[in-house]
Amino acid sequence: AQRVTQPEKLLSVFKGAPVELKCNYSYSGSPELFWYVQYSRQRLQLLLRHISRESIKGFTADLNKGETSFHLKKPFAQEEDSAMYYCASRKPGAGSYQLTFGKGTKLSVIP
Amino acid sequence: GAGVSQTPSNKVTEKGKYVELRCDPISGHTALYWYRQSLGQGPEFLIYFQGTGAADDSGLPNDRFFAVRPEGSVSTLKIQRTERGDSAVYLCASSLIAGATGELFFGEGSRLTVL
């Protein structure tokens, strides 16, 4: 079974400091990987996915197959980045629809 | 509506009662998913519909849980003989297409409390 581990329940950083939210996955193949975010009083929404190699709101995430990691990074944290962040994986292939989520990390950006 | 709509937003019930939770997906989205999020946990997959049929119900915890989507749009999650352990936020999501690239759009969830 797939497993996604987010080791930090809470991460506090000062505004302007770099941010790294850790995510490790257990699947031995090449899963699809995602970061979802939930801002206060808003619904869960997709932040970015590894296949797009995109940067959204200044965040990037690099897939490291050797370390089975997909850490989320931002060079300069902003107050509006405060939110719950969930890493998720999905097995590759047309018949796979389940997302497996980590337990989430609450990011708090201190002004 | 513009997004996935879930009702009720909050439901308090007594142990042993029957509960229905409704999800209205984004218009035109053929794929619909139910997830359950317990306190301090990430969302856990329950069931996936492609059109009217349940393509994958492997996440349903036991036979007290059942979901339908009779016309390929609105879905109802049904929980019989509720137990205190069923207390959680039940999330519905929809996507335009299923599979690896389909972005999931989540509703705000239905918070179920079983006393």
mmCIF file of C-alpha atoms in Angstrom:
data_model
loop_
_atom_site.group_PDB
_atom_site.id
_atom_site.type_symbol
_atom_site.label_atom_id
_atom_site.label_comp_id
_atom_site.label_asym_id
_atom_site.label_seq_id
_atom_site.Cartn_x
_atom_site.Cartn_y
_atom_site.Cartn_z
ATOM 1 C CA ALA A 1 0.000 0.000 0.000
ATOM 2 C CA GLN A 2 1.074 3.515 -0.671
ATOM 3 C CA ARG A 3 2.061 5.711 2.220
ATOM 4 C CA VAL A 4 2.802 9.438 2.311
ATOM 5 C CA THR A 5 4.699 10.827 5.270
ATOM 6 C CA GLN A 6 4.804 14.450 6.320
ATOM 7 C CA PRO A 7 7.023 14.447 9.411
ATOM 8 C CA GLU A 8 6.127 17.922 10.669
ATOM 9 C CA LYS A 9 2.651 18.649 12.038
ATOM 10 C CA LEU A 10 3.486 22.314 12.480
ATOM 11 C CA LEU A 11 6.104 24.521 10.892
ATOM 12 C CA SER A 12 6.586 28.134 11.952
ATOM 13 C CA VAL A 13 8.783 30.523 9.991
ATOM 14 C CA PHE A 14 9.254 34.269 9.905
ATOM 15 C CA LYS A 15 8.064 36.300 6.964
ATOM 16 C CA GLY A 16 10.784 36.457 4.337
ATOM 17 C CA ALA A 17 12.488 33.270 5.530
ATOM 18 C CA PRO A 18 12.803 30.192 3.321
ATOM 19 C CA VAL A 19 10.245 27.425 3.696
ATOM 20 C CA GLU A 20 10.585 23.691 3.139
ATOM 21 C CA LEU A 21 7.682 21.359 3.804
ATOM 22 C CA LYS A 22 8.846 17.756 3.781
ATOM 23 C CA CYS A 23 7.108 14.862 2.067
ATOM 24 C CA ASN A 24 8.243 11.277 1.600
ATOM 25 C CA TYR A 25 6.365 8.566 -0.258
ATOM 26 C CA SER A 26 6.613 4.811 -0.047
ATOM 27 C CA TYR A 27 5.620 3.639 -3.505
ATOM 28 C CA SER A 28 8.577 1.995 -5.231
ATOM 29 C CA GLY A 29 7.518 2.890 -8.751
ATOM 30 C CA SER A 30 6.934 6.316 -10.236
ATOM 31 C CA PRO A 31 3.809 7.762 -8.626
ATOM 32 C CA GLU A 32 2.103 10.970 -9.542
ATOM 33 C CA LEU A 33 2.745 13.486 -6.774
ATOM 34 C CA PHE A 34 0.774 16.530 -5.716
ATOM 35 C CA TRP A 35 0.654 19.251 -3.116
ATOM 36 C CA TYR A 36 -2.783 20.383 -1.963
ATOM 37 C CA VAL A 37 -3.373 23.422 0.255
ATOM 38 C CA GLN A 38 -6.204 24.467 2.528
ATOM 39 C CA TYR A 39 -6.318 28.115 3.579
ATOM 40 C CA SER A 40 -8.323 29.118 6.626
ATOM 41 C CA ARG A 41 -12.067 28.672 6.032
ATOM 42 C CA GLN A 42 -11.501 27.609 2.433
ATOM 43 C CA ARG A 43 -11.738 24.297 0.673
ATOM 44 C CA LEU A 44 -8.887 21.977 -0.169
ATOM 45 C CA GLN A 45 -7.341 22.916 -3.508
ATOM 46 C CA LEU A 46 -4.531 21.781 -5.740
ATOM 47 C CA LEU A 47 -1.325 23.795 -5.386
ATOM 48 C CA LEU A 48 0.926 21.974 -7.799
ATOM 49 C CA ARG A 49 1.703 18.610 -9.357
ATOM 50 C CA HIS A 50 5.110 17.235 -10.186
ATOM 51 C CA ILE A 51 4.372 16.359 -13.809
ATOM 52 C CA SER A 52 3.757 20.019 -14.603
ATOM 53 C CA ARG A 53 7.094 21.170 -13.174
ATOM 54 C CA GLU A 54 5.398 24.432 -12.375
ATOM 55 C CA SER A 55 5.889 27.169 -9.832
ATOM 56 C CA ILE A 56 2.686 28.324 -8.170
ATOM 57 C CA LYS A 57 2.619 31.302 -5.771
ATOM 58 C CA GLY A 58 6.401 31.026 -5.612
ATOM 59 C CA PHE A 59 6.308 27.382 -4.492
ATOM 60 C CA THR A 60 8.195 24.606 -6.244
ATOM 61 C CA ALA A 61 8.567 20.908 -5.541
ATOM 62 C CA ASP A 62 11.164 18.566 -6.923
ATOM 63 C CA LEU A 63 10.739 14.840 -7.145
ATOM 64 C CA ASN A 64 13.777 12.989 -5.792
ATOM 65 C CA LYS A 65 13.358 9.323 -6.658
ATOM 66 C CA GLY A 66 16.513 8.305 -4.813
ATOM 67 C CA GLU A 67 15.206 9.725 -1.565
ATOM 68 C CA THR A 68 11.521 9.104 -2.465
ATOM 69 C CA SER A 69 10.824 12.694 -1.538
ATOM 70 C CA PHE A 70 8.746 15.541 -2.930
ATOM 71 C CA HIS A 71 9.518 18.470 -0.653
ATOM 72 C CA LEU A 72 7.722 21.788 -1.158
ATOM 73 C CA LYS A 73 9.899 24.881 -1.122
ATOM 74 C CA LYS A 74 9.587 28.625 -1.263
ATOM 75 C CA PRO A 75 12.535 31.013 -0.939
ATOM 76 C CA PHE A 76 10.696 33.818 0.870
ATOM 77 C CA ALA A 77 7.613 33.039 2.966
ATOM 78 C CA GLN A 78 4.662 35.433 2.959
ATOM 79 C CA GLU A 79 1.951 35.797 5.601
ATOM 80 C CA GLU A 80 -0.667 34.644 3.104
ATOM 81 C CA ASP A 81 1.157 31.305 2.809
ATOM 82 C CA SER A 82 -0.124 30.328 6.264
ATOM 83 C CA ALA A 83 -2.282 27.257 5.665
ATOM 84 C CA MET A 84 -2.487 23.448 5.915
ATOM 85 C CA TYR A 85 -0.439 21.694 3.259
ATOM 86 C CA TYR A 86 -1.050 18.108 2.211
ATOM 87 C CA CYS A 87 1.228 16.000 0.076
ATOM 88 C CA ALA A 88 -0.524 13.317 -1.978
ATOM 89 C CA SER A 89 0.442 10.501 -4.292
ATOM 90 C CA ARG A 90 -1.327 8.418 -6.890
ATOM 91 C CA LYS A 91 -0.112 5.273 -8.614
ATOM 92 C CA PRO A 92 0.611 5.814 -12.300
ATOM 93 C CA GLY A 93 -1.619 4.297 -14.927
ATOM 94 C CA ALA A 94 -5.042 4.768 -16.434
ATOM 95 C CA GLY A 95 -6.777 2.585 -13.864
ATOM 96 C CA SER A 96 -5.611 4.465 -10.815
ATOM 97 C CA TYR A 97 -7.824 7.116 -9.258
ATOM 98 C CA GLN A 98 -7.132 7.080 -5.537
ATOM 99 C CA LEU A 99 -5.112 9.840 -3.983
ATOM 100 C CA THR A 100 -3.185 8.889 -0.850
ATOM 101 C CA PHE A 101 -2.693 11.903 1.385
ATOM 102 C CA GLY A 102 -0.218 12.606 4.140
ATOM 103 C CA LYS A 103 -1.425 13.888 7.501
ATOM 104 C CA GLY A 104 -0.596 17.446 6.583
ATOM 105 C CA THR A 105 1.684 20.204 7.835
ATOM 106 C CA LYS A 106 0.353 23.428 9.232
ATOM 107 C CA LEU A 107 2.509 26.308 8.057
ATOM 108 C CA SER A 108 2.440 29.426 10.173
ATOM 109 C CA VAL A 109 4.241 32.491 8.829
ATOM 110 C CA ILE A 110 5.066 34.940 11.582
ATOM 111 C CA PRO A 111 4.917 38.617 10.579
ATOM 112 C CA GLY B 1 -22.962 26.738 -8.913
ATOM 113 C CA ALA B 2 -19.318 27.443 -9.467
ATOM 114 C CA GLY B 3 -17.936 24.768 -7.193
ATOM 115 C CA VAL B 4 -18.676 21.418 -5.590
ATOM 116 C CA SER B 5 -21.550 21.800 -3.169
ATOM 117 C CA GLN B 6 -22.050 19.574 -0.134
ATOM 118 C CA THR B 7 -24.994 19.411 2.235
ATOM 119 C CA PRO B 8 -25.416 19.476 5.127
ATOM 120 C CA SER B 9 -22.323 21.359 6.201
ATOM 121 C CA ASN B 10 -22.799 20.025 9.717
ATOM 122 C CA LYS B 11 -24.686 16.990 10.961
ATOM 123 C CA VAL B 12 -25.011 15.848 14.549
ATOM 124 C CA THR B 13 -26.639 12.485 15.097
ATOM 125 C CA GLU B 14 -26.931 9.797 17.718
ATOM 126 C CA LYS B 15 -25.202 6.456 17.642
ATOM 127 C CA GLY B 16 -27.196 3.940 15.647
ATOM 128 C CA LYS B 17 -28.983 6.460 13.431
ATOM 129 C CA TYR B 18 -28.965 6.615 9.637
ATOM 130 C CA VAL B 19 -27.303 9.529 7.836
ATOM 131 C CA GLU B 20 -27.238 10.794 4.245
ATOM 132 C CA LEU B 21 -24.686 13.256 2.924
ATOM 133 C CA ARG B 22 -25.186 14.900 -0.440
ATOM 134 C CA CYS B 23 -22.712 16.083 -3.038
ATOM 135 C CA ASP B 24 -23.456 18.218 -6.088
ATOM 136 C CA PRO B 25 -20.392 18.202 -8.355
ATOM 137 C CA ILE B 26 -19.274 20.828 -10.830
ATOM 138 C CA SER B 27 -21.487 20.692 -13.899
ATOM 139 C CA GLY B 28 -19.990 18.491 -16.594
ATOM 140 C CA HIS B 29 -17.590 16.666 -14.302
ATOM 141 C CA THR B 30 -17.979 12.954 -14.898
ATOM 142 C CA ALA B 31 -15.686 11.760 -12.118
ATOM 143 C CA LEU B 32 -16.800 12.051 -8.489
ATOM 144 C CA TYR B 33 -14.937 11.017 -5.341
ATOM 145 C CA TRP B 34 -15.724 10.714 -1.645
ATOM 146 C CA TYR B 35 -13.003 11.085 0.966
ATOM 147 C CA ARG B 36 -13.150 11.018 4.757
ATOM 148 C CA GLN B 37 -10.968 13.196 6.950
ATOM 149 C CA SER B 38 -10.696 12.366 10.620
ATOM 150 C CA LEU B 39 -9.253 14.818 13.126
ATOM 151 C CA GLY B 40 -5.511 15.262 12.639
ATOM 152 C CA GLN B 41 -5.428 13.096 9.528
ATOM 153 C CA GLY B 42 -5.295 13.690 5.824
ATOM 154 C CA PRO B 43 -8.229 12.801 3.600
ATOM 155 C CA GLU B 44 -8.738 9.057 3.062
ATOM 156 C CA PHE B 45 -10.271 7.682 -0.121
ATOM 157 C CA LEU B 46 -13.684 6.058 0.154
ATOM 158 C CA ILE B 47 -15.213 5.637 -3.290
ATOM 159 C CA TYR B 48 -14.931 6.842 -6.883
ATOM 160 C CA PHE B 49 -17.682 7.167 -9.495
ATOM 161 C CA GLN B 50 -17.244 7.437 -13.218
ATOM 162 C CA GLY B 51 -20.665 8.466 -14.455
ATOM 163 C CA THR B 52 -23.350 6.504 -12.625
ATOM 164 C CA GLY B 53 -21.263 3.515 -11.652
ATOM 165 C CA ALA B 54 -18.955 3.059 -8.693
ATOM 166 C CA ALA B 55 -15.679 2.276 -10.421
ATOM 167 C CA ASP B 56 -13.760 1.799 -7.182
ATOM 168 C CA ASP B 57 -15.342 1.373 -3.749
ATOM 169 C CA SER B 58 -12.319 -0.221 -2.119
ATOM 170 C CA GLY B 59 -12.028 2.544 0.459
ATOM 171 C CA LEU B 60 -15.441 2.044 2.053
ATOM 172 C CA PRO B 61 -14.657 0.826 5.589
ATOM 173 C CA ASN B 62 -17.517 -1.660 5.914
ATOM 174 C CA ASP B 63 -20.985 -2.499 4.630
ATOM 175 C CA ARG B 64 -22.610 0.242 6.720
ATOM 176 C CA PHE B 65 -21.324 2.679 4.128
ATOM 177 C CA PHE B 66 -22.915 2.968 0.713
ATOM 178 C CA ALA B 67 -22.936 5.612 -2.010
ATOM 179 C CA VAL B 68 -25.032 6.188 -5.106
ATOM 180 C CA ARG B 69 -25.001 8.469 -8.102
ATOM 181 C CA PRO B 70 -28.147 7.460 -10.006
ATOM 182 C CA GLU B 71 -28.109 10.075 -12.755
ATOM 183 C CA GLY B 72 -24.397 10.635 -13.034
ATOM 184 C CA SER B 73 -24.464 13.987 -11.292
ATOM 185 C CA VAL B 74 -25.508 14.327 -7.633
ATOM 186 C CA SER B 75 -24.166 11.680 -5.278
ATOM 187 C CA THR B 76 -25.355 10.595 -1.852
ATOM 188 C CA LEU B 77 -23.191 8.904 0.760
ATOM 189 C CA LYS B 78 -25.285 6.802 3.108
ATOM 190 C CA ILE B 79 -24.175 5.590 6.509
ATOM 191 C CA GLN B 80 -26.280 3.081 8.424
ATOM 192 C CA ARG B 81 -26.162 2.402 12.179
ATOM 193 C CA THR B 82 -23.698 5.201 12.759
ATOM 194 C CA GLU B 83 -20.920 4.729 15.294
ATOM 195 C CA ARG B 84 -18.877 7.296 17.190
ATOM 196 C CA GLY B 85 -15.861 6.359 15.063
ATOM 197 C CA ASP B 86 -17.699 7.599 11.971
ATOM 198 C CA SER B 87 -17.301 11.165 13.213
ATOM 199 C CA ALA B 88 -15.245 12.995 10.599
ATOM 200 C CA VAL B 89 -15.431 15.501 7.778
ATOM 201 C CA TYR B 90 -16.694 13.837 4.618
ATOM 202 C CA LEU B 91 -15.259 15.462 1.519
ATOM 203 C CA CYS B 92 -16.599 15.196 -1.976
ATOM 204 C CA ALA B 93 -14.526 16.044 -5.043
ATOM 205 C CA SER B 94 -15.125 16.030 -8.757
ATOM 206 C CA SER B 95 -12.941 16.186 -11.828
ATOM 207 C CA LEU B 96 -13.523 16.728 -15.502
ATOM 208 C CA ILE B 97 -11.652 13.580 -16.387
ATOM 209 C CA ALA B 98 -10.501 10.699 -14.296
ATOM 210 C CA GLY B 99 -6.987 9.439 -14.057
ATOM 211 C CA ALA B 100 -3.553 10.775 -13.473
ATOM 212 C CA THR B 101 -3.876 14.312 -14.794
ATOM 213 C CA GLY B 102 -7.375 15.142 -13.625
ATOM 214 C CA GLU B 103 -7.284 17.896 -11.005
ATOM 215 C CA LEU B 104 -9.702 17.255 -8.145
ATOM 216 C CA PHE B 105 -12.023 20.055 -7.068
ATOM 217 C CA PHE B 106 -13.143 19.606 -3.477
ATOM 218 C CA GLY B 107 -16.262 20.711 -1.689
ATOM 219 C CA GLU B 108 -16.210 22.310 1.743
ATOM 220 C CA GLY B 109 -17.148 19.029 3.361
ATOM 221 C CA SER B 110 -19.877 17.725 5.619
ATOM 222 C CA ARG B 111 -18.846 17.519 9.255
ATOM 223 C CA LEU B 112 -20.499 14.505 10.873
ATOM 224 C CA THR B 113 -20.589 14.164 14.641
ATOM 225 C CA VAL B 114 -21.942 10.958 16.139
ATOM 226 C CA LEU B 115 -22.807 11.267 19.816
#
